[in-house]
CSV table of C-alpha atoms and ligand atoms in Angstrom, one decimal:
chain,number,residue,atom,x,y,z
A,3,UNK,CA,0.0,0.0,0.0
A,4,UNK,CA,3.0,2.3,1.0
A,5,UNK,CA,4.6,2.1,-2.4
A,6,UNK,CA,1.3,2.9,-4.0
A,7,UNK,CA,0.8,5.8,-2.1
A,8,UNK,CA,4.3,6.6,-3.0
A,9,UNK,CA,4.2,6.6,-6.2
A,10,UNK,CA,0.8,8.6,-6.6
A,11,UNK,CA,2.5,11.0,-5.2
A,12,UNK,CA,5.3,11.2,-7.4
A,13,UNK,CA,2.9,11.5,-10.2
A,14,UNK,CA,0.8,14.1,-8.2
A,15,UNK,CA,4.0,16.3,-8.1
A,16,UNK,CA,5.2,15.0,-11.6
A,17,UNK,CA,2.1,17.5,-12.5
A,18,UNK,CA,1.6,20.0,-10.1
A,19,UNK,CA,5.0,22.6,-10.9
A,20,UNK,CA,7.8,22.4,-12.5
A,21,UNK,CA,10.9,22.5,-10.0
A,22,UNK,CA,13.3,24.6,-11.0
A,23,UNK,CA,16.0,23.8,-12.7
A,24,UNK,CA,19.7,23.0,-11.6
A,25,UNK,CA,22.7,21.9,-13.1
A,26,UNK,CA,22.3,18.4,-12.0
A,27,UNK,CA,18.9,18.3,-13.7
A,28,UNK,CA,19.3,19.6,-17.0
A,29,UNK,CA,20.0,18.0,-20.1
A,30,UNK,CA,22.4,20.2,-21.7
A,31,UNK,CA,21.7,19.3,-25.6
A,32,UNK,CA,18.2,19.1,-24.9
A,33,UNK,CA,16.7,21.2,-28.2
A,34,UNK,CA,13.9,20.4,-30.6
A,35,UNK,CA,11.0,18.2,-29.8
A,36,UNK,CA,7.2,18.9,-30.2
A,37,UNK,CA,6.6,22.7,-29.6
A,38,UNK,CA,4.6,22.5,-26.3
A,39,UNK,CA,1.0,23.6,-26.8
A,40,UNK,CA,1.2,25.8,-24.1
A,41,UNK,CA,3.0,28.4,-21.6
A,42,UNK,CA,2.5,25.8,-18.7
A,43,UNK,CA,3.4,22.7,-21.2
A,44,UNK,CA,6.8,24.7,-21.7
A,45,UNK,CA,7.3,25.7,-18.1
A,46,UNK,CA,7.4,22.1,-17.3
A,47,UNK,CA,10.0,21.4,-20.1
A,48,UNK,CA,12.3,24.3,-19.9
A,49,UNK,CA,12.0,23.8,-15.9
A,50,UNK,CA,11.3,27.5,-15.9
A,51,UNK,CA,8.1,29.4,-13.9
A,52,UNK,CA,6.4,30.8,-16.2
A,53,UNK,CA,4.0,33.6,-14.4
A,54,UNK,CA,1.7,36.4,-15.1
A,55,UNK,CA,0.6,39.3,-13.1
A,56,UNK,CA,-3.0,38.9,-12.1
A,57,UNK,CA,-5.2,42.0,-11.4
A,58,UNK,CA,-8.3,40.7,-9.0
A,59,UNK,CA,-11.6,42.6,-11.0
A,60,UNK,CA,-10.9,40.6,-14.1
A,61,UNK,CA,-9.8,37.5,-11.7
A,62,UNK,CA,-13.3,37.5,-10.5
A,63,UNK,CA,-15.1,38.9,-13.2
A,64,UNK,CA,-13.8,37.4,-16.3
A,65,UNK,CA,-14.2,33.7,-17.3
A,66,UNK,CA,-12.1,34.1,-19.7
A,67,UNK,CA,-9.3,36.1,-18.0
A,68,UNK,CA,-9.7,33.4,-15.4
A,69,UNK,CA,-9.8,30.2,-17.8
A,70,UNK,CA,-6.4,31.4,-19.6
A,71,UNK,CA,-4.5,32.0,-16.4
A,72,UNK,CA,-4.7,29.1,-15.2
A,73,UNK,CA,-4.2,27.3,-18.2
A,74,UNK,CA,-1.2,29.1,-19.4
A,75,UNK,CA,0.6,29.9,-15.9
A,76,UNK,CA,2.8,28.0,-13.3
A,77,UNK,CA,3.8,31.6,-11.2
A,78,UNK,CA,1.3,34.2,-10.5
A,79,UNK,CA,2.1,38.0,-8.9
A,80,UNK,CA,-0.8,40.3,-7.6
A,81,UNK,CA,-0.3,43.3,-10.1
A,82,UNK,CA,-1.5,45.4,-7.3
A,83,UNK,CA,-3.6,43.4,-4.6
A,84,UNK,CA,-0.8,43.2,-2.1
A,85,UNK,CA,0.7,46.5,-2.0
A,86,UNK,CA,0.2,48.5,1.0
A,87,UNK,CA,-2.2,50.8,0.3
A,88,UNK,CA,-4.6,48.3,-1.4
A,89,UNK,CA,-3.8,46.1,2.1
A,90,UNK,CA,-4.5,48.7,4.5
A,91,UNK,CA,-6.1,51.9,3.6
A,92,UNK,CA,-6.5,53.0,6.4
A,93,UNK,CA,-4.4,52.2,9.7
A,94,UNK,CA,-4.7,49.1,11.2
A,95,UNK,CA,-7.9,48.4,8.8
A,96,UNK,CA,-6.7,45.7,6.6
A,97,UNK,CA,-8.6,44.4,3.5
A,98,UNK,CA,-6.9,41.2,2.4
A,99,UNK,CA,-9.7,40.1,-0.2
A,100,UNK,CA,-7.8,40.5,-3.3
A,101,UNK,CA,-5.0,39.0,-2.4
A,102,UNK,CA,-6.5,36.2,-0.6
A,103,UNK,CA,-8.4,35.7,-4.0
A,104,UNK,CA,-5.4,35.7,-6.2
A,105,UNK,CA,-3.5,32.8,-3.4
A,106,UNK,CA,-6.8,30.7,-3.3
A,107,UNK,CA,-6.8,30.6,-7.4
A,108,UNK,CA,-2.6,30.2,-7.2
A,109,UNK,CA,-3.4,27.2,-4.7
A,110,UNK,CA,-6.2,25.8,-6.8
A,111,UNK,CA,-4.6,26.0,-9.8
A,112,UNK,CA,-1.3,24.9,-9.2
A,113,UNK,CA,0.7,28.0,-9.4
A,114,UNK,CA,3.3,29.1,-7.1
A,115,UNK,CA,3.1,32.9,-5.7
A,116,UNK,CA,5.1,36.2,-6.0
A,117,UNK,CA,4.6,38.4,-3.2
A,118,UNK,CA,4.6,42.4,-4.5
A,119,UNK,CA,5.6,44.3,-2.6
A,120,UNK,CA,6.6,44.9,0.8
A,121,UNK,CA,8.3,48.3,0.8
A,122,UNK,CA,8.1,50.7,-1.9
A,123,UNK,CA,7.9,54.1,-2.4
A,124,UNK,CA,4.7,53.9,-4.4
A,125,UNK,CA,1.3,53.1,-3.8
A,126,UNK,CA,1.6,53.9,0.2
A,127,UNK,CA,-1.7,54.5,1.7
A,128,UNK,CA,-2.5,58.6,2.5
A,129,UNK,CA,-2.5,57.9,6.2
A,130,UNK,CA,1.1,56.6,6.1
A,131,UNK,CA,2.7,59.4,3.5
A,132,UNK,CA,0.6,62.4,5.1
A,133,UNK,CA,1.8,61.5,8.8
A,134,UNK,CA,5.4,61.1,8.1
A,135,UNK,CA,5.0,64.4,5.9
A,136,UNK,CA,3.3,66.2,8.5
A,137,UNK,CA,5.5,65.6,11.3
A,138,UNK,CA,2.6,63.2,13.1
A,139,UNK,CA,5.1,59.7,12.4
A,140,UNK,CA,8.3,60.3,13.5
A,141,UNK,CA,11.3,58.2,12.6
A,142,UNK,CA,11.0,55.9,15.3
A,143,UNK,CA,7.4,55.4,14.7
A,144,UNK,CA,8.0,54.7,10.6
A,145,UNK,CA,10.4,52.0,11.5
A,146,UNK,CA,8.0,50.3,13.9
A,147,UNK,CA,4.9,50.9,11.3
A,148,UNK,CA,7.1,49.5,8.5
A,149,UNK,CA,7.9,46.8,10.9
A,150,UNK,CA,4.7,45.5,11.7
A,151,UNK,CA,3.8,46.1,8.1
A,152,UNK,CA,6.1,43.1,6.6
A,153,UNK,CA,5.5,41.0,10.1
A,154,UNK,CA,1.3,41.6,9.1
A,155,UNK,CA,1.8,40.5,5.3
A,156,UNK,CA,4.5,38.3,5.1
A,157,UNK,CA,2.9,37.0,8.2
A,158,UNK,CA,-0.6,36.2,6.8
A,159,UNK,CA,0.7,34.5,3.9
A,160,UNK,CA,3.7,32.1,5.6
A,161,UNK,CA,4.3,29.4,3.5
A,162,UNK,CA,2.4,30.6,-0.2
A,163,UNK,CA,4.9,32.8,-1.3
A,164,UNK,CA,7.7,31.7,-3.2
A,165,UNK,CA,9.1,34.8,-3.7
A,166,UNK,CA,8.7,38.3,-1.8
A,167,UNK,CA,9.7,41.6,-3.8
A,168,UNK,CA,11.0,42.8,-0.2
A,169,UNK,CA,12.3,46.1,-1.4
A,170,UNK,CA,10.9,47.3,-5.0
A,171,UNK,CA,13.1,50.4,-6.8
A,172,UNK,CA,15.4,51.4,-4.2
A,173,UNK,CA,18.2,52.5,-6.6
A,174,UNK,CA,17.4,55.6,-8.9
A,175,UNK,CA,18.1,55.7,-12.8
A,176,UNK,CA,21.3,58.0,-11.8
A,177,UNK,CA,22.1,54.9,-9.6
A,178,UNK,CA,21.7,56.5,-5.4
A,179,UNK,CA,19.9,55.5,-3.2
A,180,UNK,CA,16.1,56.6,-4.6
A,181,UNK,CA,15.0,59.1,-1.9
A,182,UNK,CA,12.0,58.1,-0.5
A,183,UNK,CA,10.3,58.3,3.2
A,184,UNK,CA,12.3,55.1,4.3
A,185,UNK,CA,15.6,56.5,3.2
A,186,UNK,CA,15.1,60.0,4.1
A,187,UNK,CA,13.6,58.5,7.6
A,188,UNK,CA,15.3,55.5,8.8
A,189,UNK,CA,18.8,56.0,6.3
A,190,UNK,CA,20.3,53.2,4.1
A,191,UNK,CA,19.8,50.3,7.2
A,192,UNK,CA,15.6,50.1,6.1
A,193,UNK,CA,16.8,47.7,3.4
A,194,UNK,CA,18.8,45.1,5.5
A,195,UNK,CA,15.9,45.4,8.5
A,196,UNK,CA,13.1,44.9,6.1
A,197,UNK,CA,15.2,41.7,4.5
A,198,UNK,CA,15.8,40.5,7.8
A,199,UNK,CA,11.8,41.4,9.0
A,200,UNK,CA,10.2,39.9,6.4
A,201,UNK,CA,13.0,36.0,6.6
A,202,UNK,CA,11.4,36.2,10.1
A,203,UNK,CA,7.8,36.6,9.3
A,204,UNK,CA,8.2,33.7,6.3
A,205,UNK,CA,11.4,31.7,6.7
A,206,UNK,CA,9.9,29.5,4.1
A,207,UNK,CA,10.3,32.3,1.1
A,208,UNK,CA,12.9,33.6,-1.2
A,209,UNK,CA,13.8,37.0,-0.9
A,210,UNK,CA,14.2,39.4,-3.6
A,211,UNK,CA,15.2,42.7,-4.4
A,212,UNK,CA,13.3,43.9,-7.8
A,213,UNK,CA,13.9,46.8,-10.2
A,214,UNK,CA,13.4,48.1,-13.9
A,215,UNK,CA,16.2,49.3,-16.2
A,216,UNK,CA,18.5,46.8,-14.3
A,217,UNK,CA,18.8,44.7,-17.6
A,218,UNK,CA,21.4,48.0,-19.1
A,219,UNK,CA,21.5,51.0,-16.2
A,220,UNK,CA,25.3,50.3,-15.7
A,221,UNK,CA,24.7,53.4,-12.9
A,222,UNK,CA,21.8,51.4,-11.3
A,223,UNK,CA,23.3,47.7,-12.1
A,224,UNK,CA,26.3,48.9,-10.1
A,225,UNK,CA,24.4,50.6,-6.9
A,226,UNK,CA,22.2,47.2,-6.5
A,227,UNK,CA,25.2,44.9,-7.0
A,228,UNK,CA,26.7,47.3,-3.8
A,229,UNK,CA,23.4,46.4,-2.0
A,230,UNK,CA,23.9,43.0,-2.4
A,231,UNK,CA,27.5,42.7,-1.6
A,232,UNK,CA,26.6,44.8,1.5
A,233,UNK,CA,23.4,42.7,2.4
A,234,UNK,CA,25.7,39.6,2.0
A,235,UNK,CA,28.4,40.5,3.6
A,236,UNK,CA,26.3,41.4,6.9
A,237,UNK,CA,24.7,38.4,6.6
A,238,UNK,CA,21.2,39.4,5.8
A,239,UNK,CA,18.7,36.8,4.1
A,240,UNK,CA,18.7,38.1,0.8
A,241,UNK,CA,17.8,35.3,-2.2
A,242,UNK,CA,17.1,36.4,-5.3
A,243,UNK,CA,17.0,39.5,-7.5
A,244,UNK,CA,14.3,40.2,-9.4
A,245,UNK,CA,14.5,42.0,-13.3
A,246,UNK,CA,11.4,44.1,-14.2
A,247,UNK,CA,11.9,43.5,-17.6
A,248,UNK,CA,10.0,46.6,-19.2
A,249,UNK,CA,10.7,46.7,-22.5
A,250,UNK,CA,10.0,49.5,-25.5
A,251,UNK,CA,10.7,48.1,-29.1
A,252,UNK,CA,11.7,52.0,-30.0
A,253,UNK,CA,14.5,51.0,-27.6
A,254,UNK,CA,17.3,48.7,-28.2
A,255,UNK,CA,17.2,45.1,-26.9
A,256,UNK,CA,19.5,45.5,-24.0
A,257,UNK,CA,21.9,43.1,-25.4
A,258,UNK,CA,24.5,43.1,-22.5
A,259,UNK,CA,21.3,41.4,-20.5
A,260,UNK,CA,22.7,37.9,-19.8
A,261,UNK,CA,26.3,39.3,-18.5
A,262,UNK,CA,24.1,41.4,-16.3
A,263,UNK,CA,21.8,38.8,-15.0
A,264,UNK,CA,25.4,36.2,-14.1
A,265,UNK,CA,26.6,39.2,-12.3
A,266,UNK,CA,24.2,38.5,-9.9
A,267,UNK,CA,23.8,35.3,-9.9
A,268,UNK,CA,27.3,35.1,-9.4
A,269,UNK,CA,26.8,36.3,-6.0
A,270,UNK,CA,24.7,33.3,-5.1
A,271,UNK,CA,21.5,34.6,-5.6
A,272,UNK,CA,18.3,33.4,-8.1
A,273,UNK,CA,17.3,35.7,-10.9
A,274,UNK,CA,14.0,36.3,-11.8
A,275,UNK,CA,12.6,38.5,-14.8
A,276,UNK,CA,9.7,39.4,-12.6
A,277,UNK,CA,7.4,42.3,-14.7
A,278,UNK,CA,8.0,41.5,-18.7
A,279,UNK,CA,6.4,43.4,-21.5
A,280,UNK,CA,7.4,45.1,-24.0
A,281,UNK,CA,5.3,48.1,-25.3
A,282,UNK,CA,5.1,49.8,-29.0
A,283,UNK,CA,4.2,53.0,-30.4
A,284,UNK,CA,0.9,52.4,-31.7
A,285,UNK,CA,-0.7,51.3,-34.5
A,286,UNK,CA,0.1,48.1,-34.0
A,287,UNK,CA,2.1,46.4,-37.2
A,288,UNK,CA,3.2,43.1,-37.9
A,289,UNK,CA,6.8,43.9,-38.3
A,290,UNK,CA,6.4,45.9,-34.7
A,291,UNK,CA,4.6,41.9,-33.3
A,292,UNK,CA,7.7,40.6,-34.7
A,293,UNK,CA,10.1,42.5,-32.9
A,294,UNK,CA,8.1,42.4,-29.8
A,295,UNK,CA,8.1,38.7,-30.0
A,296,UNK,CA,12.1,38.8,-30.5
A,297,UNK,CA,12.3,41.0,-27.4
A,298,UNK,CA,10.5,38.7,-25.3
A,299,UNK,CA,12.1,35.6,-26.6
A,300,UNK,CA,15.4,36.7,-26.1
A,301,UNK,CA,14.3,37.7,-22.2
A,302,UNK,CA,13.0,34.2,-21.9
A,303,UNK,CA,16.8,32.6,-23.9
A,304,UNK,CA,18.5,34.8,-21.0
A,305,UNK,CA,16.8,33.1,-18.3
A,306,UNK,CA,17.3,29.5,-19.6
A,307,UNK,CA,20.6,29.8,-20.8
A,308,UNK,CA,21.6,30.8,-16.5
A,309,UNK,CA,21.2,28.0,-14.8
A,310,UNK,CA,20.2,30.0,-11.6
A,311,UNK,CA,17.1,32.0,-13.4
A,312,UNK,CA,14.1,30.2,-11.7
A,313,UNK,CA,11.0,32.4,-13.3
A,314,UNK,CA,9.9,34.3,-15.7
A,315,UNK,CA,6.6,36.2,-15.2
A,316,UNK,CA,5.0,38.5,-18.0
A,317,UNK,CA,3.0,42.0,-16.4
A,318,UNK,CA,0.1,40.5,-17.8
A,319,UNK,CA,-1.3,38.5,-20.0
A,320,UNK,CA,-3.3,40.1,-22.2
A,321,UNK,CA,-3.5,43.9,-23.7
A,322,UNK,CA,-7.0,44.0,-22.0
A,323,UNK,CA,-5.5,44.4,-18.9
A,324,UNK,CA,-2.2,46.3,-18.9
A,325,UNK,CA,-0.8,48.9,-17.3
A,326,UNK,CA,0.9,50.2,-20.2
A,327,UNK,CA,-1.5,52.6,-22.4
A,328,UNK,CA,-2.0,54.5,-19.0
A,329,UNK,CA,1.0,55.4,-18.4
A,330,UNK,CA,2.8,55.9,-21.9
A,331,UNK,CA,0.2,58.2,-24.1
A,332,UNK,CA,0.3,56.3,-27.6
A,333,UNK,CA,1.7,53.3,-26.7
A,334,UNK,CA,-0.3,49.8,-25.5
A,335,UNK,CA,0.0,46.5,-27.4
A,336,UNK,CA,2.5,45.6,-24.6
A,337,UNK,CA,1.6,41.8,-23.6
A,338,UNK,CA,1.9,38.5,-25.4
A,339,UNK,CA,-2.0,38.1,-26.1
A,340,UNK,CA,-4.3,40.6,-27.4
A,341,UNK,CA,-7.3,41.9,-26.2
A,342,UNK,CA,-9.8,38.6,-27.3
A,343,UNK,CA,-7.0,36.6,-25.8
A,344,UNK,CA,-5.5,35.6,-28.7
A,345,UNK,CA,-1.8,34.4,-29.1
A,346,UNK,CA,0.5,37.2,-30.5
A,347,UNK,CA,3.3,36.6,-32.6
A,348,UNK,CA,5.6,36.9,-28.9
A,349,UNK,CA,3.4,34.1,-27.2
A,350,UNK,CA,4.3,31.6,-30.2
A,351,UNK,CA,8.1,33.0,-30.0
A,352,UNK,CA,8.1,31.7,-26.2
A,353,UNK,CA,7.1,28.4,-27.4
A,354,UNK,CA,10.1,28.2,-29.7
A,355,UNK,CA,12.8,28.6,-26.4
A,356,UNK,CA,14.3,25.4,-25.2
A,357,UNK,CA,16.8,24.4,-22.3
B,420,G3I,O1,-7.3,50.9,-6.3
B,420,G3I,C1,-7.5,52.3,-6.7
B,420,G3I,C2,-9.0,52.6,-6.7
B,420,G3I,O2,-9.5,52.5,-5.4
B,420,G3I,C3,-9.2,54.0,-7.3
B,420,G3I,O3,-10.6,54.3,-7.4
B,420,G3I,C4,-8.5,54.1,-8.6
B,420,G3I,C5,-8.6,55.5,-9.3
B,420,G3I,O4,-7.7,56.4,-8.7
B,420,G3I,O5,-7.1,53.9,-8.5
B,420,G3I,C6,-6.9,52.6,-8.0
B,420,G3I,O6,-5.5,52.4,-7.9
B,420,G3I,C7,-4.8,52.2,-9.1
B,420,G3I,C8,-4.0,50.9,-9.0
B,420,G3I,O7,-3.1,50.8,-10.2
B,420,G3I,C9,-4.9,49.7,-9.0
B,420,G3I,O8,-5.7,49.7,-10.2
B,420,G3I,C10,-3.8,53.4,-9.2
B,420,G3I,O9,-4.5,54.6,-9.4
B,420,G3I,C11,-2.8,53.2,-10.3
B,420,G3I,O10,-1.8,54.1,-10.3
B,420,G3I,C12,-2.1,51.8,-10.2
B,420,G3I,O11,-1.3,51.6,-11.3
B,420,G3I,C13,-0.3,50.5,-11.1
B,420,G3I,C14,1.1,51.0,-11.0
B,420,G3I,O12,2.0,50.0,-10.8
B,420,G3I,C15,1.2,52.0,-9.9
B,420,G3I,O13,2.6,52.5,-10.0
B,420,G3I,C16,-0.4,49.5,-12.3
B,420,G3I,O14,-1.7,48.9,-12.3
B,420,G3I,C17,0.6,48.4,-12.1
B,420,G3I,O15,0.7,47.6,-13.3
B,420,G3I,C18,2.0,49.0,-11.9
B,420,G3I,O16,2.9,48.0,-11.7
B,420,G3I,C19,4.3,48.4,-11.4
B,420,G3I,C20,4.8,47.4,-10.4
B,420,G3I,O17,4.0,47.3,-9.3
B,420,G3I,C21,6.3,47.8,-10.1
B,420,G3I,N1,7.1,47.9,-11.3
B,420,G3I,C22,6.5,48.8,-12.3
B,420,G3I,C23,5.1,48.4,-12.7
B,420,G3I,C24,4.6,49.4,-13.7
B,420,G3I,O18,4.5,50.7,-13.2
């Protein structure tokens, strides 16, 4: 009976994710074979998460949405469900419904969980940025808030996150320290406390630190390797780092992207390109698809050609639902499916990558 039970459960985890791969497990020479049919199909062969941010409306509103997630994905990240001030609006009132919603489906679906984003300088609820700019939350009371904060979260969710985004853009594009109330308030030592904070709250997660531009910002590539030599060197519980990945086809591809990625993994840690997309100025062509799909292959061939890059996680799924046309006036067509779901040419691109 025991080796029955045995083996179902081998084939029960055979299924469930893919682990990630390590040197002892790959193939090298593996190439070729049957395209997989699908995002999940390929996660399992490349031995690659393969993730998408999730925003909760759509989660609960759209079939569809819904249907394709969990289809496609082995890795999901709450685009903005677990940020502080979508977590507690107001002080010590915490509503945890979207991001319970986006775990439950995660759990239910098989799909391992990003947690984004502890501390940040954006998206903090009023109470929090008009007390410490009023005078009303001293220093000493920030670092206690921020504190309790990551011990709350982190807390909640012990053991179904993979992966925290501890800190979230804390170097600049000129490469210092990005002035915001935690530096300005509690200096340069918010980093290693929240590191060490949040370890305590979930010893069972990996921790990263997660910014854009750090595929090429030599300036900003440089200040975060600092952090992470620092980090290291005092012996903070720091795991992974975490590569936004937002890309522009007006832009070059930043070619010098898989250098940058071993120089941190070099230092022990796990990579991650955590937030890929790649946006156009629109209309929408199809030799601007096929560049987007190079640019997001290429991301994807820079994660499995380093044997410490565990995930890969688009900023959603579908042009629908992204971020992108809000923020960048002209530009949208960003994600790998369009707005009826439908494969782009960069969905069938990822297909193409093997081990
Ligand atoms: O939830 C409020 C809602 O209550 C309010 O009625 C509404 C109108 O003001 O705003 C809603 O909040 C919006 C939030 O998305 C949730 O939809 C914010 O205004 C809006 O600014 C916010 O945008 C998010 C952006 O981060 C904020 O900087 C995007 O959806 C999200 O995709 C984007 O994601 C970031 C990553 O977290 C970090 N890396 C960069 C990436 C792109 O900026």
């Amino acid at each position: 009976m025991k080796r029955v039970l045995l083996g179902l459960a081998a084939i029960a985890l055979a299924v469930a994710v893919p682990l990630p791969a390590t040197a002892a497990q790959t193939h090298p020479g593996q190439h070729g074979g049957r395209t997989p049919d699908n995002l999940r199909e390929l996660s399992h062969k490349i031995k690659v998460y393969i993730g998408s941010a999730v925003a909760v409306t759509p989660l609960a509103d759209e079939e569809d949405y819904r249907r394709t997630l969990n289809r496609e994905f082995t890795h999901v990240t709450a685009e903005n469900a677990m940020k502080w001030a979508e977590v507690e609006p107001q002080r010590g009132q915490y509503t945890w419904d979207g991001a319970d919603a986006v775990v439950r489906n995660a759990q239910r679906n098989h799909q391992k969980v990003r947690g984004h984003t502890l501390v940040w300088h954006n998206q903090l609820p009023e109470w929090l940025t008009t007390g410490v700019a009023d005078g009303s939350i001293d220093a000493a009371e920030l670092r206690g808030i921020l504190r309790d904060h990551i011990f709350k979260e982190a807390g909640r969710y012990r053991g179904k996150i993979r992966a925290w985004d501890v800190v979230n853009e804390v170097v600049d594009d000129e490469g210092n320290l990005r002035n915001s109330i935690w530096l300005e308030k509690l200096g340069p030592g918010y980093i290693a406390d929240a590191f060490r904070w949040a370890h305590q709250a979930d010893p069972h997660a990996k921790l990263y630190i997660n910014d854009y531009n750090l595929e090429w910002n030599t300036a900003k590539i440089n200040q975060t390797l600092n952090i992470v030599k620092d980090l290291k060197a005092k012996r903070v519980p720091i795991h992974g780092i975490g590569f936004q990945g937002h890309l522009g086809i007006q832009y070059d591809y930043p070619a010098d992207f898989p250098t940058v990625m071993k120089q941190f993994t070099d230092l022990g840690l796990e990579a991650a390109i955590t937030e890929a997309d790649v946006r156009m100025v629109l209309p929408v062509t199809p030799e601007k698809l096929a560049t987007q799909a190079d640019y997001y292959k290429r991301m994807l061939d820079t994660c499995v050609d380093n044997r410490r890059c565990v995930e890969y996680t688009v900023w959603s799924f579908t042009d629908r639902h992204s971020w992108v046309p809000g923020w960048f006036e002209g530009e949208g067509a960003a994600t790998i499916m369009d707005e009826n779901l439908a494969p782009k040419p960069a969905y069938d691109a990822l297909l193409t990558v093997r081990r």
